[in-house]
């Protein structure tokens, strides 16, 4: 196991389902809790990058839509409407702890060539400035995560981009269940058997599910970044996992 000091830079992925309560209303208490934990971690000398969904869910709420639009262009429009609200929510929550945040909208193309280097430099500089980068897919021009992933795979690519020590994927599930619905605490290798345990979650508000979470874990682990999947509803989960990633959920280990 790595020493605590080694988990210095963490990427935290916040899923859309965490943002919306049953009535598509924002869970403000959760956002405030995330902000408080980020502030505590920064005070401990850690660095936190957030990959957050929620633009479509918040856009749906602003448009008073109760079910997720089927047409892609409406999903993209909802994301464009919700994205600035998403940032506003983070901005207000982080401001209480005197922290600034920055918006980065990325697509898969940004992980190639010069754009990759530029994004890396920008993120490194933001972290030096004690600023919290909040990353989402650029939904207006890219649709991979809208269609399949709820930012799961994006968070894995980001964790490699920033040379993170840990990727924390927060969701409404507590981790990977075995066949008897017991959490598997650690996975040394993502085998076909492990993949067969993945199952989809409710698609009313968001996409994603264990299939894309496992795929994200595979990408992160192959890139040298251990990954934990855990419930975002657990109190102080980000602080706890950053200090001991074996304490909750399922950890996927690198070789
Ligand atoms: N980028 C999307 C968002 O922020 C991903 C989640 C989704 O497709 O619902 O809402």
Coordinates of C-alpha atoms and ligand atoms in Angstrom, one line a residue:
X1 CA 0.0 0.0 0.0
X2 CA 1.2 3.5 -0.8
X3 CA 1.9 5.8 2.1
X4 CA -0.6 8.6 2.7
X5 CA 1.9 11.1 1.4
X6 CA 1.8 9.4 -2.0
X7 CA -1.9 10.2 -2.5
X8 CA -1.2 13.9 -3.0
X9 CA -2.9 14.6 -6.2
X10 CA -6.4 13.2 -6.6
X11 CA -9.0 13.4 -9.3
X12 CA -12.6 13.2 -8.1
X13 CA -15.4 12.3 -10.5
X14 CA -18.8 13.5 -9.4
X15 CA -21.7 11.8 -11.3
X16 CA -24.9 13.5 -12.5
X17 CA -27.1 11.3 -10.4
X18 CA -25.4 12.8 -7.3
X19 CA -26.4 16.2 -8.3
X20 CA -30.1 15.6 -8.7
X21 CA -32.5 14.6 -6.1
X22 CA -35.7 12.7 -7.2
X23 CA -37.4 15.8 -8.4
X24 CA -34.3 16.9 -10.5
X25 CA -33.5 19.5 -7.8
X26 CA -29.9 20.2 -7.0
X27 CA -28.5 18.6 -3.9
X28 CA -26.9 21.7 -2.4
X29 CA -25.9 20.0 0.8
X30 CA -23.8 17.5 -1.2
X31 CA -22.1 20.3 -3.2
X32 CA -21.3 22.1 0.0
X33 CA -19.9 18.9 1.5
X34 CA -17.7 18.4 -1.5
X35 CA -16.4 22.0 -1.2
X36 CA -15.6 21.5 2.5
X37 CA -13.7 18.3 1.9
X38 CA -11.7 19.9 -1.0
X39 CA -10.8 22.8 1.3
X40 CA -9.7 20.4 4.1
X41 CA -7.6 18.4 1.6
X42 CA -5.9 21.5 0.2
X43 CA -5.1 22.6 3.7
X44 CA -3.3 19.2 4.1
X45 CA -1.2 20.0 1.1
X46 CA -3.2 17.8 -1.3
X47 CA -4.3 18.8 -4.8
X48 CA -7.8 18.1 -6.1
X49 CA -9.1 18.1 -9.6
X50 CA -12.9 17.6 -10.1
X51 CA -14.5 16.0 -13.1
X52 CA -18.2 16.9 -12.7
X53 CA -21.3 15.9 -14.7
X54 CA -24.5 17.6 -13.9
X55 CA -24.9 20.1 -16.8
X56 CA -27.7 18.2 -18.4
X57 CA -29.4 17.4 -15.1
X58 CA -29.3 21.1 -14.2
X59 CA -30.3 22.2 -17.7
X60 CA -33.3 19.8 -17.4
X61 CA -34.2 21.4 -14.1
X62 CA -34.0 24.9 -15.5
X63 CA -36.1 23.8 -18.5
X64 CA -38.5 22.0 -16.1
X65 CA -38.1 18.8 -18.0
X66 CA -39.0 15.7 -15.9
X67 CA -37.5 13.1 -18.3
X68 CA -34.2 13.1 -20.2
X69 CA -34.6 14.3 -23.8
X70 CA -34.1 11.6 -26.4
X71 CA -32.6 13.8 -29.2
X72 CA -29.0 14.5 -28.9
X73 CA -29.3 18.2 -29.9
X74 CA -31.7 18.8 -26.9
X75 CA -29.3 17.0 -24.6
X76 CA -26.5 19.3 -25.9
X77 CA -28.8 22.4 -25.5
X78 CA -29.7 21.3 -21.9
X79 CA -26.0 20.9 -21.2
X80 CA -25.2 24.4 -22.5
X81 CA -28.0 25.8 -20.3
X82 CA -26.9 23.8 -17.2
X83 CA -23.2 24.2 -17.5
X84 CA -22.9 27.8 -16.2
X85 CA -25.3 27.0 -13.4
X86 CA -23.1 24.0 -12.5
X87 CA -20.1 26.3 -12.3
X88 CA -22.1 28.9 -10.3
X89 CA -23.0 26.2 -7.8
X90 CA -19.3 25.1 -7.4
X91 CA -18.2 28.7 -7.3
X92 CA -20.5 29.7 -4.5
X93 CA -19.7 26.5 -2.5
X94 CA -15.9 26.9 -2.9
X95 CA -16.0 30.6 -2.2
X96 CA -17.1 29.9 1.4
X97 CA -13.6 28.4 1.8
X98 CA -11.9 31.2 -0.1
X99 CA -11.1 28.9 -3.0
X100 CA -11.4 29.8 -6.6
X101 CA -12.5 27.3 -9.3
X102 CA -11.8 27.1 -13.0
X103 CA -13.9 25.7 -15.8
X104 CA -12.3 23.3 -18.3
X105 CA -14.5 21.8 -21.0
X106 CA -12.6 19.0 -22.8
X107 CA -13.3 16.6 -25.6
X108 CA -11.5 13.4 -26.5
X109 CA -9.6 15.2 -29.2
X110 CA -8.0 17.3 -26.5
X111 CA -6.1 14.3 -25.3
X112 CA -4.0 14.2 -28.4
X113 CA -0.9 16.1 -29.5
X114 CA -0.4 19.8 -28.7
X115 CA -3.8 20.2 -27.0
X116 CA -2.8 17.5 -24.5
X117 CA 0.3 19.4 -23.5
X118 CA -1.6 22.7 -23.3
X119 CA -4.3 21.1 -21.1
X120 CA -1.6 19.6 -18.9
X121 CA 0.2 22.9 -18.5
X122 CA -3.0 24.8 -17.7
X123 CA -4.1 22.2 -15.2
X124 CA -0.6 22.2 -13.5
X125 CA -0.7 26.0 -13.3
X126 CA -4.2 26.1 -11.8
X127 CA -3.2 23.6 -9.1
X128 CA -0.1 25.8 -8.3
X129 CA -2.5 28.7 -7.9
X130 CA -4.5 26.7 -5.4
X131 CA -7.5 26.9 -7.8
X132 CA -9.9 23.9 -8.1
X133 CA -10.2 22.8 -11.8
X134 CA -13.8 21.7 -12.5
X135 CA -13.8 19.6 -15.7
X136 CA -16.7 18.5 -17.9
X137 CA -17.0 17.1 -21.4
X138 CA -17.5 19.9 -23.9
X139 CA -21.1 18.7 -24.6
X140 CA -21.8 21.2 -27.3
X141 CA -19.3 19.7 -29.6
X142 CA -18.7 16.2 -28.3
X143 CA -21.1 13.5 -27.4
X144 CA -19.2 10.4 -26.3
X145 CA -19.9 10.9 -22.6
X146 CA -23.5 12.1 -23.1
X147 CA -24.2 8.9 -25.1
X148 CA -22.3 6.4 -23.0
X149 CA -20.3 7.5 -20.1
X150 CA -21.5 10.2 -17.8
X151 CA -17.8 11.4 -17.7
X152 CA -16.5 8.1 -16.3
X153 CA -13.9 7.6 -19.0
X154 CA -13.2 11.3 -19.2
X155 CA -12.2 11.2 -15.5
X156 CA -9.8 8.3 -16.2
X157 CA -8.1 10.2 -19.1
X158 CA -7.9 13.3 -16.8
X159 CA -6.3 11.3 -14.0
X160 CA -3.6 10.2 -16.4
X161 CA -3.2 13.7 -17.9
X162 CA -2.5 15.2 -14.5
X163 CA -0.4 12.3 -13.2
X164 CA -2.8 11.8 -10.4
X165 CA -2.0 9.5 -7.5
X166 CA -5.6 8.4 -7.2
X167 CA -8.9 8.6 -9.2
X168 CA -12.0 8.6 -7.0
X169 CA -15.2 7.9 -8.9
X170 CA -18.2 8.9 -6.8
X171 CA -21.6 7.6 -7.7
X172 CA -24.9 6.5 -6.1
X173 CA -23.5 3.0 -5.9
X174 CA -21.2 1.9 -3.1
X175 CA -18.8 0.0 -5.3
X176 CA -18.7 -3.2 -7.3
X177 CA -21.0 -5.9 -6.0
X178 CA -20.2 -9.6 -6.2
X179 CA -22.9 -12.0 -7.2
X180 CA -24.2 -12.0 -3.6
X181 CA -24.5 -8.2 -3.6
X182 CA -21.5 -7.8 -1.3
X183 CA -19.0 -5.1 -2.1
X184 CA -15.7 -6.4 -3.5
X185 CA -13.1 -4.3 -1.6
X186 CA -10.2 -4.7 -4.0
X187 CA -9.6 -5.7 -7.6
X188 CA -6.1 -6.6 -8.7
X189 CA -7.0 -7.4 -12.3
X190 CA -10.1 -6.5 -14.3
X191 CA -10.9 -10.0 -15.6
X192 CA -13.9 -11.2 -17.7
X193 CA -15.5 -12.4 -14.5
X194 CA -15.2 -8.9 -12.9
X195 CA -16.6 -7.3 -16.1
X196 CA -19.6 -9.7 -15.9
X197 CA -20.5 -8.2 -12.5
X198 CA -21.2 -4.8 -14.1
X199 CA -24.8 -3.8 -14.4
X200 CA -26.6 -0.6 -15.7
X201 CA -28.2 1.9 -13.3
X202 CA -31.3 4.1 -13.7
X203 CA -31.0 6.1 -17.0
X204 CA -33.7 8.6 -16.3
X205 CA -31.4 11.4 -15.3
X206 CA -28.0 10.2 -16.4
X207 CA -26.1 7.7 -18.4
X208 CA -23.2 5.6 -17.3
X209 CA -23.4 2.7 -14.8
X210 CA -20.9 0.1 -13.7
X211 CA -20.0 -0.8 -17.3
X212 CA -18.4 2.6 -18.0
X213 CA -17.0 2.8 -14.5
X214 CA -15.2 -0.4 -15.0
X215 CA -13.9 0.8 -18.3
X216 CA -12.8 4.0 -16.6
X217 CA -11.0 2.0 -13.9
X218 CA -9.3 -0.1 -16.6
X219 CA -8.1 3.0 -18.4
X220 CA -6.8 4.6 -15.2
X221 CA -5.1 1.5 -13.9
X222 CA -3.4 0.8 -17.3
X223 CA -2.2 4.4 -17.2
X224 CA -0.7 3.8 -13.7
X225 CA -3.4 5.5 -11.6
X226 CA -5.3 3.4 -9.0
X227 CA -9.0 4.0 -8.9
X228 CA -11.7 3.7 -6.3
X229 CA -15.4 3.5 -7.0
X230 CA -17.5 4.5 -4.0
X231 CA -20.8 6.1 -2.9
X232 CA -20.8 9.9 -3.0
X233 CA -23.6 9.9 -0.4
X234 CA -21.2 8.8 2.3
X235 CA -20.2 11.6 4.7
X236 CA -16.7 12.9 4.1
X237 CA -16.0 10.2 1.5
X238 CA -13.4 12.3 -0.5
X239 CA -11.3 13.1 2.5
X240 CA -11.5 9.5 3.8
X241 CA -10.6 7.9 0.5
X242 CA -7.7 10.4 -0.2
X243 CA -6.2 9.4 3.2
X244 CA -7.0 5.7 2.9
X245 CA -8.3 4.6 -0.5
X246 CA -8.8 1.1 0.9
X247 CA -11.3 2.2 3.5
X248 CA -14.5 2.3 1.4
X249 CA -15.9 1.1 -2.0
X250 CA -13.9 -0.9 -4.5
X251 CA -10.3 -0.1 -5.2
X252 CA -8.7 -1.1 -8.6
X253 CA -5.0 -1.5 -8.2
X254 CA -2.2 -0.9 -10.6
X255 CA 0.4 -3.6 -11.2
Ligands
LIG1 N1 -21.5 16.0 -19.6 C1 -22.8 15.5 -19.2 C2 -23.3 16.5 -18.1 O1 -22.6 17.2 -17.5 C3 -22.6 14.1 -18.8 C4 -23.8 13.5 -18.0 C5 -24.9 13.1 -18.8 O2 -24.8 12.7 -19.9 O3 -26.0 13.1 -18.2 O4 -24.5 16.5 -17.8

